[in-house]
PDB file of N, CA, C and O in Angstrom:
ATOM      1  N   UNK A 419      86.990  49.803  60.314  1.00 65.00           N
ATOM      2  CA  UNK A 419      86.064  50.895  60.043  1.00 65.00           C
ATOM      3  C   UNK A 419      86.804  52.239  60.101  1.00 65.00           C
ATOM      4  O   UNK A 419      86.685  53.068  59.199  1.00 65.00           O
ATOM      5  N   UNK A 420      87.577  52.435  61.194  1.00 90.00           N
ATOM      6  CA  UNK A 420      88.302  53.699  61.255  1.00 90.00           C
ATOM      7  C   UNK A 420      89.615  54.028  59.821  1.00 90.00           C
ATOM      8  O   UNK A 420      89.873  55.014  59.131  1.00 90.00           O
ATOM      9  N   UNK A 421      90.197  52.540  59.910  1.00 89.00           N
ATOM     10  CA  UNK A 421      90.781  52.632  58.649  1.00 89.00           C
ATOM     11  C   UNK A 421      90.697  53.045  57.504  1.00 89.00           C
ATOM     12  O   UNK A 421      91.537  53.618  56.810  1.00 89.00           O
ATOM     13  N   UNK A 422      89.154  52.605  57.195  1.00 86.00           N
ATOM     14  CA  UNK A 422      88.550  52.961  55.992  1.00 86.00           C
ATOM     15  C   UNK A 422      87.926  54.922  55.650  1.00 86.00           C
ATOM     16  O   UNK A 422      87.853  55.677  54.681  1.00 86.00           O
ATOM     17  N   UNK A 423      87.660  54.959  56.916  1.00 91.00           N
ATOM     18  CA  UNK A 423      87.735  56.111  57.207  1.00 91.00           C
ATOM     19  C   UNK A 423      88.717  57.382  56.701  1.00 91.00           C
ATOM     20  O   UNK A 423      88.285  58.418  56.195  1.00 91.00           O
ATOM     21  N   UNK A 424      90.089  57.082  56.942  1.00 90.00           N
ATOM     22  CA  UNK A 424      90.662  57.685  57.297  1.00 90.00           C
ATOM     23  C   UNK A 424      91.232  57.568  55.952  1.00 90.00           C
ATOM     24  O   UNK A 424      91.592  58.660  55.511  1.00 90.00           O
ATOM     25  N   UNK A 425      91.438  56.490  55.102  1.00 88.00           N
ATOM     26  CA  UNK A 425      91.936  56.305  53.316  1.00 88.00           C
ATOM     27  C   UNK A 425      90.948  57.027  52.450  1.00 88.00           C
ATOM     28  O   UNK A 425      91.189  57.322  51.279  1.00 88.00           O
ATOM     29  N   UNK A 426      89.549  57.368  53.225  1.00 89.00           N
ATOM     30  CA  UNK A 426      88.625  58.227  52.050  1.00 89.00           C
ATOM     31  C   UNK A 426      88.895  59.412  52.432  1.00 89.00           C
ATOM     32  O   UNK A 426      88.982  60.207  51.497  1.00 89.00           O
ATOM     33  N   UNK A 427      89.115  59.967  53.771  1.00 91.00           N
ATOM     34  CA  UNK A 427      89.206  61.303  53.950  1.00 91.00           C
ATOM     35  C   UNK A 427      90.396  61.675  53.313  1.00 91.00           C
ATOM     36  O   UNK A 427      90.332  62.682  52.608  1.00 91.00           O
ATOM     37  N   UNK A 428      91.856  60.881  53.432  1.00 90.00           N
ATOM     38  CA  UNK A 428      92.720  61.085  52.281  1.00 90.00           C
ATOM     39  C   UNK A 428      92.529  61.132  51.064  1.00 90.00           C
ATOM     40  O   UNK A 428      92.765  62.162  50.432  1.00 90.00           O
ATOM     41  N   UNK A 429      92.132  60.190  50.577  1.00 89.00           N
ATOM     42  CA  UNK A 429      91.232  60.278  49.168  1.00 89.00           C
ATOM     43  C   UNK A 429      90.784  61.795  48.425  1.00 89.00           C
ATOM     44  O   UNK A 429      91.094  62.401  47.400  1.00 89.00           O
ATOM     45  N   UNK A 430      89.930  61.992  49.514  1.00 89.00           N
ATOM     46  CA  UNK A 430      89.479  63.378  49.214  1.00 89.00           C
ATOM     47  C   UNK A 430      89.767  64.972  49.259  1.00 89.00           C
ATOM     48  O   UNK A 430      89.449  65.981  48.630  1.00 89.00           O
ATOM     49  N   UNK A 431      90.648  64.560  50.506  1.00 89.00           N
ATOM     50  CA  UNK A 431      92.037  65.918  50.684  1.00 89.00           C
ATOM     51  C   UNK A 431      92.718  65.692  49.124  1.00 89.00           C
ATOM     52  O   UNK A 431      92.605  66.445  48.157  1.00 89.00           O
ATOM     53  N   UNK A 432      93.172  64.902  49.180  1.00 85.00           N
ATOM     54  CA  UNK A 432      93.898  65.133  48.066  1.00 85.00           C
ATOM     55  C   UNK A 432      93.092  65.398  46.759  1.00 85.00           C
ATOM     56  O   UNK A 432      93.755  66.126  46.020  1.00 85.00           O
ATOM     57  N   UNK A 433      92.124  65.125  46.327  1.00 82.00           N
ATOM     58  CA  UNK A 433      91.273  65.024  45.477  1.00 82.00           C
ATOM     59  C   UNK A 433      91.157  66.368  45.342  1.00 82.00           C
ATOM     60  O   UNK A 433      91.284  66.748  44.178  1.00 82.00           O
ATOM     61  N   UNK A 434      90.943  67.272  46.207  1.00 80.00           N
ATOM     62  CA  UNK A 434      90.571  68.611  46.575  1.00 80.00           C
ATOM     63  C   UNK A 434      91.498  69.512  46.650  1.00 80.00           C
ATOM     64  O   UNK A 434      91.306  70.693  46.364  1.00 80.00           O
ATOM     65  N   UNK A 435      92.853  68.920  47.138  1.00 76.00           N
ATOM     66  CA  UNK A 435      94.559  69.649  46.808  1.00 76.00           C
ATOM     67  C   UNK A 435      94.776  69.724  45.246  1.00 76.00           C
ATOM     68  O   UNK A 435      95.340  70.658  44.676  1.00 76.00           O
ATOM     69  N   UNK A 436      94.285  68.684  44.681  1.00 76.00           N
ATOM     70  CA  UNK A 436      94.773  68.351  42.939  1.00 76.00           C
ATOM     71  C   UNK A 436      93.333  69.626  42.267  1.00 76.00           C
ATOM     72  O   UNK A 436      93.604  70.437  41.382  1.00 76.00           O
ATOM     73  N   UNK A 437      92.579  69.579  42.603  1.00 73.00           N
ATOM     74  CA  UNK A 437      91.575  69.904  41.881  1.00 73.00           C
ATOM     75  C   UNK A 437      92.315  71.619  42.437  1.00 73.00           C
ATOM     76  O   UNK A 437      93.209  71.882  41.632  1.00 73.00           O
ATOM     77  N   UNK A 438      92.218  72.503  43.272  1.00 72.00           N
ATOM     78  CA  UNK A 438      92.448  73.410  43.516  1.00 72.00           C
ATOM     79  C   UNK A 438      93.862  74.265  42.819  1.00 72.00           C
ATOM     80  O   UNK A 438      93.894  75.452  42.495  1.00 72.00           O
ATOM     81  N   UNK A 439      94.807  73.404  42.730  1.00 64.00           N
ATOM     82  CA  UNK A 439      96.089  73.624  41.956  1.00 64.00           C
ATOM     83  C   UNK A 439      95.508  74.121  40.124  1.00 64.00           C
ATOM     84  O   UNK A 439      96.445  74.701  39.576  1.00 64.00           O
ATOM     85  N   UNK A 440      94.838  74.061  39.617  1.00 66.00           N
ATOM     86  CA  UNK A 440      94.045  73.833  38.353  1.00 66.00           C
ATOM     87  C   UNK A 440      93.896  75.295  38.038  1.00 66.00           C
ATOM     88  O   UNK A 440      93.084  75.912  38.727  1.00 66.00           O
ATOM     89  N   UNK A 441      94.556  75.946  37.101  1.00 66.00           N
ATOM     90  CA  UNK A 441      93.777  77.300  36.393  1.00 66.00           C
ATOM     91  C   UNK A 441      95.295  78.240  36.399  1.00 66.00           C
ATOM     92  O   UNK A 441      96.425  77.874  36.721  1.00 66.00           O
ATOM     93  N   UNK A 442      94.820  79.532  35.925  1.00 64.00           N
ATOM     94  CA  UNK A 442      96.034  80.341  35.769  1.00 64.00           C
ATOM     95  C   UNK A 442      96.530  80.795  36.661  1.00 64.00           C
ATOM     96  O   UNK A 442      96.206  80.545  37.822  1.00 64.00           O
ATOM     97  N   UNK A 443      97.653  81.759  36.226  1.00 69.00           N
ATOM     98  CA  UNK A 443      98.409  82.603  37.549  1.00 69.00           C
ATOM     99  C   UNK A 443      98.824  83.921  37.294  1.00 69.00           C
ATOM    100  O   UNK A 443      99.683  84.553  37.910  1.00 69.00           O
ATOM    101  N   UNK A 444      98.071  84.324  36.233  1.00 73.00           N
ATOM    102  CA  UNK A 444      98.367  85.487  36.204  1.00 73.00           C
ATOM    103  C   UNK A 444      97.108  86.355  36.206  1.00 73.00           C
ATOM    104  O   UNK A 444      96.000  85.833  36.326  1.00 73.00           O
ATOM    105  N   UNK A 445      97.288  87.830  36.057  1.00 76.00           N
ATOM    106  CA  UNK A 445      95.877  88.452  35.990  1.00 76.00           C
ATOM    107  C   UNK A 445      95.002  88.385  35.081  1.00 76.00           C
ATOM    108  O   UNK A 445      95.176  87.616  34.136  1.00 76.00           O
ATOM    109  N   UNK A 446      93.942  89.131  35.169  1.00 80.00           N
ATOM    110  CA  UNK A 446      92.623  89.153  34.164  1.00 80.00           C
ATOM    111  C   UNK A 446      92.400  89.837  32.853  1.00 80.00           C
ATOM    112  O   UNK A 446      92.687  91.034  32.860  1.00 80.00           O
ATOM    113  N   UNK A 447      92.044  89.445  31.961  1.00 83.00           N
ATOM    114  CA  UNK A 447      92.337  89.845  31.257  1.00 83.00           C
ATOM    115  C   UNK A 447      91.407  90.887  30.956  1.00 83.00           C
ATOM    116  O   UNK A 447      90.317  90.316  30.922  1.00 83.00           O
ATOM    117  N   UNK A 448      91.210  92.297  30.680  1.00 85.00           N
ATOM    118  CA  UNK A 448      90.426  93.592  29.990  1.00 85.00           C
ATOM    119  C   UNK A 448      89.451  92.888  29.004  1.00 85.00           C
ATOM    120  O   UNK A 448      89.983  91.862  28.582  1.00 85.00           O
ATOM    121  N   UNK A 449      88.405  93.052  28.572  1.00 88.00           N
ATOM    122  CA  UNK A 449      87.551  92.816  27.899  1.00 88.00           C
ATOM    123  C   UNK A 449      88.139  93.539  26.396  1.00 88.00           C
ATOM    124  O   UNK A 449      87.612  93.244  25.324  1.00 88.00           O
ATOM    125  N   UNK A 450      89.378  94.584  26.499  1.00 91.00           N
ATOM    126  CA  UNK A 450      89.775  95.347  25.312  1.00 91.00           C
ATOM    127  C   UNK A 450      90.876  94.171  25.095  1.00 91.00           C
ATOM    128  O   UNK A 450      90.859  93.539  24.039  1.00 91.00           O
ATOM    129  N   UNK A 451      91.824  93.885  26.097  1.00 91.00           N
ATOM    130  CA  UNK A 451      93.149  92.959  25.614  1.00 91.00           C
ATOM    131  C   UNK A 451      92.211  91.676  25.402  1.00 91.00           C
ATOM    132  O   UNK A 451      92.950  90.978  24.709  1.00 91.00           O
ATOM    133  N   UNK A 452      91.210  91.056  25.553  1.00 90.00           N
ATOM    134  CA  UNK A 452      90.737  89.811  25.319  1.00 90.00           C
ATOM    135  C   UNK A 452      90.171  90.293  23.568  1.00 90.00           C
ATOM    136  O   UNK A 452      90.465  89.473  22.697  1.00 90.00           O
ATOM    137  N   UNK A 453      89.619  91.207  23.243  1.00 92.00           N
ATOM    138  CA  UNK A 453      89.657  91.159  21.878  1.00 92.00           C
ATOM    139  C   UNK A 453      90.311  91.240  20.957  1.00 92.00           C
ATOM    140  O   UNK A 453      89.964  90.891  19.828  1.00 92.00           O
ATOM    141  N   UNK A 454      91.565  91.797  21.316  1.00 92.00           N
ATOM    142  CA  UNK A 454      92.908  92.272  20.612  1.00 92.00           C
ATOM    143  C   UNK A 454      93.313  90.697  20.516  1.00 92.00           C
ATOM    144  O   UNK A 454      93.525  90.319  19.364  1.00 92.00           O
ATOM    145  N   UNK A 455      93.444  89.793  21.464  1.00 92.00           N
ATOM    146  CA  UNK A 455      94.329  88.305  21.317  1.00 92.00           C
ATOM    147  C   UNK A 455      92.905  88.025  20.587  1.00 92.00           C
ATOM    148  O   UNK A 455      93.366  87.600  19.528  1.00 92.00           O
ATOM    149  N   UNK A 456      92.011  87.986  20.475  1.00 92.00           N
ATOM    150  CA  UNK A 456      90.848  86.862  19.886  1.00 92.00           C
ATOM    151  C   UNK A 456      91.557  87.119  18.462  1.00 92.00           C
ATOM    152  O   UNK A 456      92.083  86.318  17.689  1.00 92.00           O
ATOM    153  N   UNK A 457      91.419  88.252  18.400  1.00 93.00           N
ATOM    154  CA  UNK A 457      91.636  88.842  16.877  1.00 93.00           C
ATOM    155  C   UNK A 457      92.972  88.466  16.194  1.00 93.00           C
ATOM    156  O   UNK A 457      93.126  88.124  15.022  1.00 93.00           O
ATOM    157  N   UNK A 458      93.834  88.590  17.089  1.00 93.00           N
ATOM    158  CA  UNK A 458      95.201  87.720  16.851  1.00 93.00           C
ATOM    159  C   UNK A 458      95.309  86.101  16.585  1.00 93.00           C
ATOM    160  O   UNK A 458      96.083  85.509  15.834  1.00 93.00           O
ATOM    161  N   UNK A 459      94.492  85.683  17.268  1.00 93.00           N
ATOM    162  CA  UNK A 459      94.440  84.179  17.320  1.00 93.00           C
ATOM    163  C   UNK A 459      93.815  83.547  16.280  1.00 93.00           C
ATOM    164  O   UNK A 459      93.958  82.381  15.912  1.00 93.00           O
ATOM    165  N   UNK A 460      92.755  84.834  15.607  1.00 93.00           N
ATOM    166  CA  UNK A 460      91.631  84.400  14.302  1.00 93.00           C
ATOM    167  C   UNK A 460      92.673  84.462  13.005  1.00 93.00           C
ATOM    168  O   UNK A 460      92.889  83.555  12.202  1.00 93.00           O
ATOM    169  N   UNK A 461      93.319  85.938  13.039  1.00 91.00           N
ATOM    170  CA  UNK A 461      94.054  86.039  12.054  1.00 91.00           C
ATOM    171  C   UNK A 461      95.079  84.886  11.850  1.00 91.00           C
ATOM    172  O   UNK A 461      95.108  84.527  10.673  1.00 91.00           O
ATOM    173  N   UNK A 462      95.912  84.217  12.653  1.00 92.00           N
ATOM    174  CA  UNK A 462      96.645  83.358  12.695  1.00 92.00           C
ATOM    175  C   UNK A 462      96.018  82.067  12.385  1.00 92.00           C
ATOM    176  O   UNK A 462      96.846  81.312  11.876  1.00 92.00           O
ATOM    177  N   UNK A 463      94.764  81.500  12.515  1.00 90.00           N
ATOM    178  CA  UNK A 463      94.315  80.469  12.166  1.00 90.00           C
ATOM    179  C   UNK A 463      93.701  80.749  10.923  1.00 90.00           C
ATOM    180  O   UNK A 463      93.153  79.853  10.282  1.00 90.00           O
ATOM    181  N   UNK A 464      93.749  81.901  10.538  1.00 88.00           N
ATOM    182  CA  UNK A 464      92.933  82.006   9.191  1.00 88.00           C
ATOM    183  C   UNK A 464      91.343  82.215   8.790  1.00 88.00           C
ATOM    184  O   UNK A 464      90.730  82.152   7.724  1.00 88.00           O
ATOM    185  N   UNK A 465      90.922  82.529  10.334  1.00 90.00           N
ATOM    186  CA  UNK A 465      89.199  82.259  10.424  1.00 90.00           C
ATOM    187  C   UNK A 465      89.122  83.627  10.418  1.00 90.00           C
ATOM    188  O   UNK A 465      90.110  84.355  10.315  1.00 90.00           O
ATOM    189  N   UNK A 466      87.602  84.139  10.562  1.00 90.00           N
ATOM    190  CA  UNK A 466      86.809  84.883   9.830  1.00 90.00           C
ATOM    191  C   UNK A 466      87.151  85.818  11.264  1.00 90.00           C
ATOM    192  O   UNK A 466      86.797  85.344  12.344  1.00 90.00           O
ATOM    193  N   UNK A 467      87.963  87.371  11.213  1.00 88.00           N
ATOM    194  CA  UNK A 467      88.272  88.260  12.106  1.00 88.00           C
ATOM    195  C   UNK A 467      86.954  89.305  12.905  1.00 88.00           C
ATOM    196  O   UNK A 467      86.374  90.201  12.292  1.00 88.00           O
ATOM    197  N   UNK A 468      86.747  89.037  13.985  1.00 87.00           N
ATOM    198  CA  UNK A 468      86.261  89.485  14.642  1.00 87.00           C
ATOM    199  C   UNK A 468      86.316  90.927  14.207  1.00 87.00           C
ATOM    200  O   UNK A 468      87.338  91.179  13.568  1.00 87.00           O
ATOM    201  N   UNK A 469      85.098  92.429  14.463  1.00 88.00           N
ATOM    202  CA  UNK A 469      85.773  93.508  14.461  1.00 88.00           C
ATOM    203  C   UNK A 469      86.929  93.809  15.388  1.00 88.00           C
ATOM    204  O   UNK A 469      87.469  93.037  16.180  1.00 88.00           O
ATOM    205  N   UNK A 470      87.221  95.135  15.130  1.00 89.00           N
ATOM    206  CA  UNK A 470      88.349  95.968  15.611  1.00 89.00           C
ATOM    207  C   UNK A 470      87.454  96.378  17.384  1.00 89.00           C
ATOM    208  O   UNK A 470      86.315  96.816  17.548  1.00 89.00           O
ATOM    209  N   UNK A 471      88.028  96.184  17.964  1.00 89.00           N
ATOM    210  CA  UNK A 471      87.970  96.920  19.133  1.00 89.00           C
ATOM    211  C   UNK A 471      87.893  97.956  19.756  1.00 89.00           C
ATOM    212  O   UNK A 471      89.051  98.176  20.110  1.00 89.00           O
ATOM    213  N   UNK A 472      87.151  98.882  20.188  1.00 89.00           N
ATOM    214  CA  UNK A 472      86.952  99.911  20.701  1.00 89.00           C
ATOM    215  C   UNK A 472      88.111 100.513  21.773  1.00 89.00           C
ATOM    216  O   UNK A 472      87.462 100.801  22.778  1.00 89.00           O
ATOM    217  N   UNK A 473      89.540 100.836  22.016  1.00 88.00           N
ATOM    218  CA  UNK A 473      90.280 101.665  23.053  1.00 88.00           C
ATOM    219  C   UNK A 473      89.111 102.007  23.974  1.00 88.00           C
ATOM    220  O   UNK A 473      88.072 102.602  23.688  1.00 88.00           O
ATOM    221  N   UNK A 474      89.662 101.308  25.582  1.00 84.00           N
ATOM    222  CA  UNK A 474      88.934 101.980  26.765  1.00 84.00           C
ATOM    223  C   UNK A 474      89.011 103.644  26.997  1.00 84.00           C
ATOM    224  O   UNK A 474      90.121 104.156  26.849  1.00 84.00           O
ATOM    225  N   UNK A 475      88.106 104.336  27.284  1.00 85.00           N
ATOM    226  CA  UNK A 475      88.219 105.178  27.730  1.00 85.00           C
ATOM    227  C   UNK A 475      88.816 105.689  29.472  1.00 85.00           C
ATOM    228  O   UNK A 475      88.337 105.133  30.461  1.00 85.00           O
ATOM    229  N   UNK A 476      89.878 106.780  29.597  1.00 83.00           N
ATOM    230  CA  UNK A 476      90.837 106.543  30.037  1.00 83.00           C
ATOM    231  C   UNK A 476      89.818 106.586  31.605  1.00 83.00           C
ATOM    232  O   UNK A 476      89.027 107.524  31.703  1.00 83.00           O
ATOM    233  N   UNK A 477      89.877 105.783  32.505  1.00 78.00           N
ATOM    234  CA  UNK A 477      89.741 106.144  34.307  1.00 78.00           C
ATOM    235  C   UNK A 477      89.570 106.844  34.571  1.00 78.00           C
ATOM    236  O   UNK A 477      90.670 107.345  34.805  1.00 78.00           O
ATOM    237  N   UNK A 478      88.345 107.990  34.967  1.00 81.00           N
ATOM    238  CA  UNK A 478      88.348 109.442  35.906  1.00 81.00           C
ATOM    239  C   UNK A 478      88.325 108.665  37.329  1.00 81.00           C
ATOM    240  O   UNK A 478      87.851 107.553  37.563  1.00 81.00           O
ATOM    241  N   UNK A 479      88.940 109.520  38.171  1.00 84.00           N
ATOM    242  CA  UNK A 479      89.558 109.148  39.585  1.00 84.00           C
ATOM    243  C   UNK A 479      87.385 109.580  40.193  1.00 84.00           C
ATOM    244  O   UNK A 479      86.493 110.120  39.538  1.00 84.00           O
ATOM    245  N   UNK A 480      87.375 109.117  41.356  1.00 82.00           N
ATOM    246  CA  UNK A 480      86.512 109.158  42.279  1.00 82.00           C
ATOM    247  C   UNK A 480      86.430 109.586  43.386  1.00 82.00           C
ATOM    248  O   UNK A 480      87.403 109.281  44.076  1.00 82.00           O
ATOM    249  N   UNK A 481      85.556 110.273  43.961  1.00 85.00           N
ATOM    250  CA  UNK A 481      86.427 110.975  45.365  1.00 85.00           C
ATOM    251  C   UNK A 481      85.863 109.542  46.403  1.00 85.00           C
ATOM    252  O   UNK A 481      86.243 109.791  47.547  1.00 85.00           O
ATOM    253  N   UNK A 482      85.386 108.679  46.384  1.00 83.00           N
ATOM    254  CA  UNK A 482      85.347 107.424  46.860  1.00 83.00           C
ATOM    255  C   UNK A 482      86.260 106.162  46.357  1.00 83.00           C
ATOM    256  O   UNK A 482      85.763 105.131  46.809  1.00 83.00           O
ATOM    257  N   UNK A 483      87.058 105.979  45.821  1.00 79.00           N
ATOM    258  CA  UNK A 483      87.998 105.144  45.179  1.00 79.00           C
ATOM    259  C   UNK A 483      88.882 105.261  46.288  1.00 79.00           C
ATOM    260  O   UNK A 483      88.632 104.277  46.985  1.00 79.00           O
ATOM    261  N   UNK A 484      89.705 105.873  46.785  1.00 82.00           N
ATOM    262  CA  UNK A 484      90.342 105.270  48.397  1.00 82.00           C
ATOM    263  C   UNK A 484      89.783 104.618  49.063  1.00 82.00           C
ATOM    264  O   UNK A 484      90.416 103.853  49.791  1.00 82.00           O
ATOM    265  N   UNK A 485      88.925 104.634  49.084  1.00 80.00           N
ATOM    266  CA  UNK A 485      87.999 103.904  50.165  1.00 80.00           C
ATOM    267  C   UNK A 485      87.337 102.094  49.908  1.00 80.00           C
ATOM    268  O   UNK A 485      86.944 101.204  50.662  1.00 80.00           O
ATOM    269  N   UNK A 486      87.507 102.250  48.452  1.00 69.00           N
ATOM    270  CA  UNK A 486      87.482 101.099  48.022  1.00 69.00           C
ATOM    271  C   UNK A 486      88.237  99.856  47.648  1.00 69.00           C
ATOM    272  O   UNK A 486      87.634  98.874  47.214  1.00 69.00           O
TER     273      UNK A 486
END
């Protein structure tokens, strides 16, 4: 009984080590650079191009942004 025990709780560590390793490693992508690659990726396959993208408007600083 303890045996059995102890091969599912392994089971599942690992199950849970493998599953966690899964996804990217780098940062996020801007909602502006995610349309710029869509648009790249359409043109290159030949499908029907998304519009042009709007440039973010640039960051005004906050007098609360240190703090955050």
């Amino acid at each position: 009984m303890t045996r059995s025990r102890i091969l599912v709780t392994l089971a599942l560590l690992a199950a849970v080590v493998s599953v966690t390793a899964c996804g990217r490693k780098t940062g996020l992508d801007t909602p502006y650079e995610a349309a710029v690659q869509a648009r790249k990726d359409a043109e290159k396959a030949k499908q029907p191009v998304p519009p042009e993208p709007e440039k973010p408007v640039k960051d005004r600083k906050f007098i609360l942004d240190p703090l955050l």
